[in-house]
XYZ file of C-alpha atoms in Angstrom:
546
model
C 25.333 12.967 -4.091
C 27.897 13.575 -7.343
C 27.036 14.835 -10.955
C 30.290 15.746 -12.044
C 29.690 12.925 -14.770
C 26.993 13.566 -16.010
C 27.411 17.566 -16.466
C 30.929 16.681 -18.100
C 28.616 14.208 -20.317
C 26.304 17.209 -21.480
C 29.484 19.741 -21.525
C 31.252 17.754 -24.117
C 30.040 16.351 -27.081
C 32.881 14.062 -27.778
C 32.523 12.295 -23.585
C 28.599 11.802 -24.765
C 29.589 10.626 -27.996
C 31.655 7.936 -26.158
C 29.549 7.154 -23.276
C 26.758 6.614 -25.716
C 28.754 4.024 -27.843
C 29.877 1.860 -26.928
C 28.884 1.671 -23.526
C 24.974 2.655 -24.189
C 24.263 5.791 -21.983
C 23.219 7.810 -24.360
C 22.024 11.104 -23.255
C 19.285 12.079 -26.711
C 17.695 8.641 -25.663
C 16.474 9.797 -22.551
C 12.574 9.931 -23.684
C 11.179 7.268 -22.193
C 8.350 6.339 -24.023
C 5.505 6.111 -21.592
C 4.774 8.224 -18.094
C 6.000 6.523 -15.257
C 6.582 7.405 -11.669
C 7.785 6.364 -7.742
C 5.595 4.963 -5.782
C 6.884 7.272 -2.842
C 5.430 10.204 -5.068
C 9.525 11.578 -5.082
C 11.441 13.665 -8.183
C 12.795 11.647 -10.875
C 14.125 13.093 -14.344
C 15.451 11.127 -17.366
C 18.382 11.734 -18.187
C 19.971 9.200 -20.928
C 19.017 5.530 -22.305
C 19.786 2.385 -24.493
C 19.271 1.482 -28.171
C 16.430 -1.120 -25.726
C 14.218 0.643 -25.213
C 15.900 1.707 -21.729
C 15.909 4.429 -19.505
C 17.839 6.107 -17.449
C 16.606 8.353 -14.474
C 17.932 9.996 -11.848
C 15.710 10.490 -8.631
C 15.912 12.972 -5.462
C 18.589 11.819 -3.502
C 20.871 11.254 -6.831
C 20.283 7.632 -6.997
C 20.005 6.687 -10.527
C 17.228 4.532 -11.644
C 17.517 2.209 -14.826
C 13.749 1.126 -16.352
C 14.270 -1.121 -19.485
C 11.729 -1.424 -21.816
C 10.180 -4.819 -20.593
C 8.980 -3.859 -17.526
C 11.546 -3.939 -15.315
C 13.796 -1.794 -12.655
C 16.291 -1.163 -10.458
C 18.932 0.807 -8.890
C 22.084 0.485 -10.109
C 24.704 3.597 -8.656
C 24.013 5.170 -4.892
C 25.351 8.520 -8.256
C 25.756 9.216 -11.549
C 28.710 8.664 -11.334
C 28.488 5.815 -9.933
C 26.453 4.517 -12.211
C 29.140 4.779 -15.297
C 31.602 3.703 -13.389
C 29.065 -0.244 -13.893
C 27.981 1.166 -17.546
C 31.947 1.784 -18.433
C 33.602 -0.808 -16.225
C 31.337 -3.907 -16.701
C 29.644 -2.923 -20.608
C 27.948 -6.387 -20.192
C 26.084 -4.827 -16.968
C 22.820 -6.650 -17.939
C 24.206 -10.014 -17.843
C 25.657 -9.855 -14.501
C 22.987 -9.196 -12.543
C 22.543 -12.895 -10.791
C 26.421 -12.241 -9.520
C 26.919 -11.205 -5.671
C 29.702 -10.502 -3.493
C 28.967 -13.868 -2.144
C 29.724 -15.794 -5.365
C 33.898 -15.333 -4.914
C 35.976 -13.537 -6.906
C 36.803 -16.247 -9.419
C 33.344 -16.793 -10.243
C 32.551 -12.910 -10.265
C 35.759 -12.545 -13.190
C 35.954 -14.951 -15.018
C 31.581 -14.713 -16.258
C 33.091 -10.861 -16.354
C 35.535 -11.591 -18.300
C 33.126 -14.424 -21.049
C 30.830 -11.387 -21.091
C 33.212 -8.842 -22.397
C 35.240 -11.244 -25.004
C 31.430 -11.195 -26.635
C 31.321 -7.883 -26.943
C 34.754 -7.554 -28.487
C 33.595 -10.221 -31.434
C 31.926 -6.895 -32.590
C 33.661 -4.008 -31.742
C 36.374 -2.574 -29.437
C 35.850 -1.197 -25.710
C 39.377 -1.471 -24.286
C 40.516 1.929 -25.519
C 37.174 3.549 -25.087
C 37.121 2.304 -21.632
C 40.445 4.268 -21.325
C 39.269 6.896 -22.963
C 35.945 7.683 -21.231
C 37.619 6.912 -17.563
C 40.027 9.493 -17.904
C 38.201 11.697 -19.567
C 35.080 11.860 -16.402
C 37.512 11.366 -13.817
C 36.191 7.842 -13.005
C 38.326 5.422 -10.629
C 39.329 2.311 -12.408
C 37.638 -0.412 -10.017
C 37.549 -3.989 -10.302
C 35.222 -6.296 -11.517
C 34.713 -7.925 -8.319
C 34.190 -4.391 -6.850
C 32.039 -2.874 -9.482
C 29.813 -6.103 -8.914
C 29.531 -5.020 -4.879
C 28.360 -1.655 -5.695
C 25.629 -2.549 -8.149
C 24.198 -5.223 -5.845
C 24.620 -2.494 -3.063
C 22.430 -0.547 -5.304
C 19.998 -2.938 -6.657
C 19.166 -3.938 -3.324
C 18.156 -0.590 -2.081
C 15.407 -0.216 -4.862
C 12.593 -1.137 -3.068
C 10.528 0.333 -0.956
C 11.581 4.343 -1.612
C 12.337 3.445 -5.427
C 9.264 1.425 -6.758
C 8.449 2.873 -10.554
C 4.689 2.758 -11.536
C 3.072 3.019 -14.744
C 1.916 6.687 -13.891
C -1.722 5.783 -15.531
C -2.635 2.497 -14.212
C -0.592 2.405 -11.151
C 1.077 -1.367 -11.463
C 4.790 -1.523 -10.254
C 7.897 -2.466 -12.310
C 8.920 -6.129 -11.597
C 12.543 -5.706 -9.868
C 15.175 -5.522 -12.264
C 17.399 -8.291 -10.354
C 16.608 -11.276 -8.627
C 18.205 -11.371 -5.790
C 16.108 -12.401 -2.386
C 14.977 -10.004 -0.815
C 13.912 -10.297 3.592
C 10.829 -10.392 4.435
C 8.364 -8.066 4.994
C 8.403 -8.786 8.902
C 11.599 -9.055 9.519
C 11.934 -5.266 8.415
C 9.080 -4.325 10.704
C 10.155 -7.247 13.973
C 13.146 -5.828 13.554
C 12.481 -2.556 16.950
C 10.346 -5.006 17.977
C 12.707 -7.563 18.920
C 14.818 -4.826 20.017
C 12.803 -3.718 22.471
C 11.948 -6.980 23.834
C 14.970 -7.437 24.786
C 14.974 -4.064 26.769
C 12.365 -5.454 28.237
C 13.464 -8.843 29.632
C 16.743 -6.513 31.065
C 14.187 -4.754 32.848
C 14.469 -1.964 31.277
C 12.105 0.120 29.041
C 9.411 -0.315 30.544
C 7.221 2.105 30.739
C 8.759 4.134 27.633
C 7.888 0.652 25.913
C 4.782 0.239 27.290
C 3.318 3.770 26.419
C 4.296 4.068 22.452
C 1.529 2.436 20.939
C 3.596 1.599 17.983
C 6.423 0.077 20.220
C 4.109 -1.743 22.984
C 2.485 -3.500 19.309
C 6.044 -4.722 17.737
C 6.825 -6.233 21.503
C 3.612 -7.746 21.619
C 4.392 -9.465 18.160
C 8.408 -9.667 18.789
C 6.934 -11.706 22.270
C 4.573 -14.289 19.936
C 7.338 -15.324 17.953
C 10.181 -16.091 20.716
C 8.248 -16.996 23.900
C 9.623 -17.413 27.096
C 8.566 -18.559 30.277
C 9.541 -15.355 32.256
C 8.281 -12.680 29.902
C 5.006 -13.404 31.720
C 5.265 -10.663 33.830
C 6.639 -7.972 31.217
C 3.336 -9.613 28.895
C 0.782 -8.488 31.956
C 2.548 -4.931 31.406
C 1.972 -4.655 28.451
C -1.539 -6.092 28.153
C -2.149 -3.250 31.226
C -1.272 -0.217 28.968
C -2.492 -2.056 25.144
C -6.420 -2.087 27.531
C -5.777 1.717 26.864
C -6.268 1.826 23.711
C -9.644 -0.760 23.588
C -10.307 -3.429 21.324
C -7.003 -4.294 18.660
C -5.510 -7.407 17.378
C -2.433 -6.907 20.095
C -5.018 -6.622 22.923
C -6.473 -10.332 21.897
C -2.756 -11.620 21.713
C -1.573 -9.944 24.807
C -4.352 -11.492 27.212
C -3.818 -15.235 25.019
C 0.731 -14.876 25.600
C -0.707 -14.414 29.232
C -3.020 -16.870 29.348
C -1.177 -19.809 27.951
C 0.876 -19.281 31.395
C -2.297 -21.201 32.863
C -2.086 -19.132 35.917
C -5.146 -18.241 38.167
C -4.387 -15.349 39.161
C -3.999 -13.676 36.294
C -7.882 -14.085 35.205
C -8.739 -11.108 37.912
C -6.624 -8.985 35.500
C -8.037 -10.903 31.951
C -11.581 -10.148 33.290
C -10.803 -6.553 34.350
C -9.159 -5.855 30.696
C -12.747 -7.853 29.247
C -14.250 -5.402 31.246
C -12.668 -1.849 29.813
C -15.374 -0.699 27.462
C -17.393 -3.005 25.039
C -15.643 -3.719 22.575
C -13.028 -5.591 24.419
C -16.042 -7.112 25.849
C -16.986 -8.994 22.547
C -13.682 -9.200 21.293
C -12.306 -10.981 24.516
C -15.345 -12.972 24.833
C -15.783 -16.916 25.655
C -12.967 -15.980 28.568
C -12.752 -17.949 31.933
C -14.265 -16.104 35.012
C -12.448 -15.120 37.618
C -11.902 -18.523 40.067
C -12.039 -20.775 36.769
C -9.631 -23.414 36.541
C -5.899 -22.660 35.342
C -6.281 -25.342 32.517
C -9.753 -23.256 31.329
C -7.800 -20.356 31.150
C -5.492 -22.351 29.052
C -7.194 -23.772 27.040
C -9.425 -20.724 26.084
C -5.877 -19.221 25.281
C -4.865 -21.731 23.258
C -7.746 -22.418 21.180
C -7.506 -18.467 20.504
C -3.690 -18.646 19.749
C -3.850 -21.930 17.423
C -6.852 -19.508 15.495
C -5.284 -16.150 15.728
C -1.756 -15.753 15.888
C 0.497 -18.895 16.439
C 4.603 -19.508 16.491
C 5.772 -18.474 12.848
C 6.191 -14.591 11.551
C 5.147 -15.671 7.921
C 1.963 -17.465 8.709
C 0.474 -13.635 9.934
C -1.594 -11.795 6.966
C -0.468 -9.501 4.802
C -2.290 -6.057 6.396
C -0.869 -6.847 10.340
C 2.607 -6.582 8.687
C 1.420 -3.440 6.385
C -0.452 -2.169 9.829
C 2.254 -2.150 11.850
C 4.382 -0.649 9.612
C 2.672 2.232 9.521
C 2.676 2.622 13.210
C 6.257 3.023 12.604
C 6.441 5.314 9.759
C 7.671 2.845 7.174
C 5.117 4.249 4.700
C 6.922 2.997 1.708
C 7.813 -0.493 3.001
C 4.200 -0.690 3.365
C 3.352 0.952 0.282
C 4.794 -1.044 -1.933
C 3.651 -4.355 -0.065
C 0.510 -3.149 -0.717
C 1.196 -2.099 -4.103
C 2.556 -5.714 -5.184
C -0.542 -7.475 -3.312
C -2.741 -5.498 -5.303
C -0.928 -6.025 -8.735
C -1.248 -9.512 -8.198
C -5.141 -9.294 -8.126
C -5.094 -6.953 -10.807
C -2.988 -9.295 -13.084
C -5.398 -12.000 -12.592
C -8.206 -10.105 -13.301
C -6.351 -9.103 -16.349
C -5.882 -12.579 -17.844
C -9.408 -13.138 -17.163
C -10.461 -10.333 -18.692
C -11.527 -9.315 -15.818
C -14.442 -11.348 -15.789
C -15.893 -10.757 -12.174
C -17.417 -14.560 -11.570
C -13.640 -15.420 -12.473
C -11.975 -14.016 -9.202
C -12.363 -15.579 -6.558
C -14.282 -14.254 -3.600
C -10.807 -14.288 -1.459
C -9.580 -11.074 -3.888
C -13.110 -9.582 -3.121
C -12.184 -9.577 0.775
C -8.246 -8.699 0.552
C -9.517 -5.598 -2.354
C -11.744 -4.215 0.229
C -8.748 -4.215 2.640
C -6.565 -2.676 0.252
C -8.539 0.167 -0.158
C -9.087 0.326 4.000
C -5.029 0.039 4.065
C -4.473 2.408 0.959
C -6.599 5.132 1.852
C -5.152 4.791 6.025
C -1.381 5.649 3.275
C -3.659 8.737 2.019
C -2.741 7.089 -1.294
C -6.601 7.548 -3.095
C -4.769 6.386 -6.570
C -4.270 3.135 -5.754
C -7.240 2.749 -3.555
C -9.432 3.699 -6.269
C -7.320 1.297 -7.775
C -8.623 -1.353 -5.805
C -11.936 0.201 -5.604
C -12.617 -0.454 -9.277
C -11.449 -3.982 -8.838
C -13.793 -4.559 -5.985
C -16.227 -3.089 -7.532
C -17.796 -5.292 -10.251
C -17.512 -8.653 -7.657
C -20.217 -7.035 -5.673
C -23.521 -9.520 -6.291
C -26.023 -8.139 -3.942
C -27.878 -4.650 -5.127
C -27.015 -3.298 -1.170
C -23.402 -3.820 -1.930
C -22.602 -2.900 -5.383
C -24.448 0.279 -4.170
C -21.768 0.972 -1.223
C -18.954 -0.369 -3.347
C -20.418 2.355 -6.222
C -20.527 5.054 -3.437
C -17.261 4.715 -2.256
C -15.772 4.273 -6.301
C -17.449 8.092 -6.737
C -16.447 9.329 -3.211
C -12.181 8.221 -4.476
C -12.520 9.396 -8.031
C -13.326 12.512 -6.727
C -10.958 12.920 -4.394
C -8.537 12.358 -7.369
C -10.060 15.017 -10.045
C -11.694 12.464 -12.044
C -15.109 14.184 -12.092
C -16.629 12.301 -15.243
C -15.713 9.092 -13.736
C -17.684 10.302 -10.704
C -19.999 11.249 -12.638
C -21.056 7.808 -14.192
C -20.334 6.091 -11.122
C -23.508 7.885 -9.768
C -25.293 7.039 -12.687
C -24.891 3.423 -12.383
C -25.446 3.747 -8.804
C -28.736 5.175 -9.610
C -29.278 2.767 -12.048
C -28.892 -0.033 -9.001
C -31.631 1.805 -6.877
C -33.787 2.121 -9.931
C -33.251 -2.106 -10.780
C -32.220 -3.888 -7.816
C -32.909 -6.860 -8.714
C -30.844 -6.705 -12.490
C -27.292 -8.678 -10.986
C -29.468 -11.152 -9.288
C -29.851 -14.361 -10.506
C -33.286 -14.888 -12.458
C -34.898 -16.866 -10.041
C -33.935 -15.038 -7.045
C -35.329 -11.223 -6.187
C -33.002 -8.816 -4.725
C -34.422 -6.708 -1.529
C -31.429 -5.340 0.455
C -32.069 -1.731 -0.649
C -35.527 -1.521 -0.066
C -35.458 0.576 2.560
C -32.354 2.225 1.494
C -33.992 5.919 1.820
C -34.490 5.510 5.355
C -31.393 4.894 6.775
C -27.511 6.362 6.416
C -26.316 4.988 3.606
C -29.406 6.802 2.048
C -28.125 9.925 3.147
C -24.413 9.036 2.233
C -25.713 9.465 -1.634
C -26.775 12.561 -1.310
C -24.616 14.001 0.349
C -22.171 12.747 -2.361
C -24.048 14.057 -5.221
C -23.696 17.400 -3.507
C -20.349 17.430 -3.464
C -19.481 15.550 -6.679
C -21.703 18.265 -8.402
C -19.986 21.386 -6.527
C -16.711 20.168 -6.893
C -17.339 19.156 -10.430
C -18.412 22.339 -11.405
C -14.744 23.556 -11.605
C -14.671 21.858 -15.056
C -16.887 23.719 -17.748
C -16.753 21.086 -19.851
C -18.877 18.681 -17.377
C -21.466 21.495 -17.155
C -24.151 19.472 -18.063
C -23.434 16.259 -16.387
C -23.624 18.847 -13.269
C -26.230 19.957 -14.054
C -27.830 16.498 -14.039
C -26.524 15.190 -11.139
C -27.660 17.962 -9.260
C -31.233 17.360 -10.727
C -30.751 13.847 -9.828
C -29.434 15.057 -6.197
C -32.183 17.123 -5.511
C -34.845 13.845 -6.352
C -32.949 11.648 -3.990
C -32.879 14.164 -1.461
C -36.663 14.498 -1.924
C -37.247 10.795 -1.707
C -35.619 9.863 1.996
C -37.143 9.778 4.874
C -38.534 12.762 7.449
C -35.902 12.204 9.639
C -32.952 11.255 6.930
C -33.919 13.874 5.261
C -33.922 17.584 7.582
C -30.556 15.761 8.726
C -29.251 15.868 5.482
C -30.301 19.458 5.011
C -29.279 20.826 8.275
C -25.925 19.718 7.235
C -26.238 20.786 3.752
C -27.655 24.123 5.018
C -24.615 24.795 7.617
C -21.835 25.137 4.649
C -24.675 27.234 2.836
C -22.503 30.380 3.238
C -19.323 28.473 2.969
C -20.556 27.936 -0.695
C -22.496 30.558 -1.333
C -20.039 32.585 -3.915
C -18.670 29.898 -5.924
C -20.317 27.944 -8.628
C -23.939 29.316 -7.891
C -25.044 27.445 -11.106
C -24.483 24.396 -9.166
C -28.516 25.730 -6.659
C -27.680 26.425 -3.285
C -26.707 24.044 -0.511
C -24.131 22.200 -1.968
C -22.774 19.741 1.055
C -18.257 19.419 1.184
C -18.140 17.026 4.284
C -19.675 13.063 2.943
C -20.854 12.643 6.420
C -23.959 11.934 7.787
C -26.288 12.323 11.034
C -25.684 8.807 12.496
C -29.412 9.219 13.616
C -30.479 9.575 9.937
C -32.825 6.901 9.838
C -32.688 3.176 10.687
C -32.058 0.200 9.153
C -32.312 -3.979 9.485
C -29.493 -3.888 6.571
C -25.834 -3.166 8.097
C -24.811 0.460 7.847
C -21.648 0.768 5.379
C -18.257 2.440 6.694
C -18.832 5.794 6.491
C -17.412 7.571 3.587
C -15.117 10.016 4.786
C -14.021 13.149 3.166
C -10.194 11.540 2.857
C-alpha cells in the first residue's frame, strides 16, 4: 500500500504543519503513552497522533489503525494515503463514525456539512484542505465517497487488527458501533457451500475425507435440515467415525436417527462400537431390531439437549473450535479474547472477589485456557488461568490450578511469578484445609504422593528451576525451588518416585553442561509416566510443555 503522503509529510515541514493543524495528524505526537500490540502479533508502528491523545499506527499491510485515549481502536484507511484522504476530506471524522453508505447521500452530506460548519466557527479548513491535498497529491472525493472508504475500513478492524493492552492483554473496544455478522456466519460459510455440493451429488469423498470440511458440512446440515439429506448424512457419519468420538459424530448420528429408519440401526450400532469412547459417547442408542420410533425418540432427546436448529444457540467454543480447524485463527482468537474480557471486567468490577464471580465463569475460564493453548496463545491462556485459580475451593483443584498457572508462567518467561505460584502450591499441600469451610475438612489431597498429580508437581518444580536459572537475579529463589523439588520427590511413593527419577535421568545428558548450580537431573518435559501411582481422585489433564 502507498505511503507516498507520509514520506512527503516527513520531508516537507510546511505540509506536516498543515496536517497537524487543522487536520490533527501530528507527526510529533506519535507516542501513544501506553504499550499496545495487535492480538495477531503483527507489526505496528506509531506514526502520528492528535490533540486528544489518539494515535495513528501503520500495520504490516499498510493499513492505518487509529487508537483513541479512551480505549477504542479501528482501521480508518487501507494506507496512510487513504487515511489522510479521510482526515482531510472529513476534518470532523470522529463525528462521522456512525454514518454508513446505506444512510444515503442526502443524510451523509447534511451531517458532514453540519460538522464542518461547527469547525469553521473556530478556524478555517477550506483553503488549508485545498493546499494540503495539492501538496500531498490526494484526490478530491465527495463526502459520500469518503464515508464509504471509512466505513469499509472500520469493518476490517476485527479480527486481524484487534488492538490489545500489551501488559494486561485486554482488547480495545471497536471505534465504531456498526453491526458485524455473528461469528457462526463466517465459520459456517464454507460448510454451507460444501453442503450444497453434497446435495448436488458432487465432492462426496473430498468433503467427507477432510476432517474440517466434514465437520462444517455436518454443522450446516444441522441448521438446514432436509428429508433428502439422509444418504449424504450416512456417508458423513461413516467417515466421522474414523475420528473417534467428536461432537460432530454425535451430531451425525442424531441427524441420521431423526429420520427414523430401522435400516440405519446396524450402521449406527457399528459406529457406536468403533471404540470405547464412541461406545460411551453414543450411549443409550437403540440396538439393531428396535422400533424406528425408539430410534427417533433417542435422536430427538439428544437433539433437544445438545443441538437444535438455531446456530446462535450453539456455545461460543463450538464456533471458535471450528474456526481454528479452518485456519481462521484470528477470528477464533478475537472471539475468545472478547469473551475473556467480559469475565475479566466483572472480576475487576467486583474487586476480583472470587465469591462474587459466578460458577459458570470458572467453567468458561477453564475452557478459555484450553482454547487459547490450542491457538498457541500462552499469554491469553495465562491471563485466563490467573482468574481461574482463586475460584477453586477444593484443595486438589487449587493445587491443579496453581500447577497449570506455574507452567504457563514458565512458558511465558515469567519465572519469578512461576516460583511464587509453586510456593502457593506447596502451602496448599501443607495446609489443604485453608480454603475449606470452618466446619469441613478437605481430604482431597490425602494421597497426592501416589498420584500422577504428585509426579507433575515435582517435574514442574525442576522445570522451573532449570529455566529460571538463566535469570541471575533469581539465584536464591531457584535454589529454594530446587531444594523444594528434592523434598517433594522424596515424599512420592516408590513407584511414582522411580518413574519421575527415570524421566529426570533421561535428560541429564542434555542439560549436563548448563545450569549446574541447580543440581543434577533437571527435567525439561512436564510429563510423567501414566503408571506413576494410582489415585481415587480424578487425574488432572497432563500439563504439556506447550
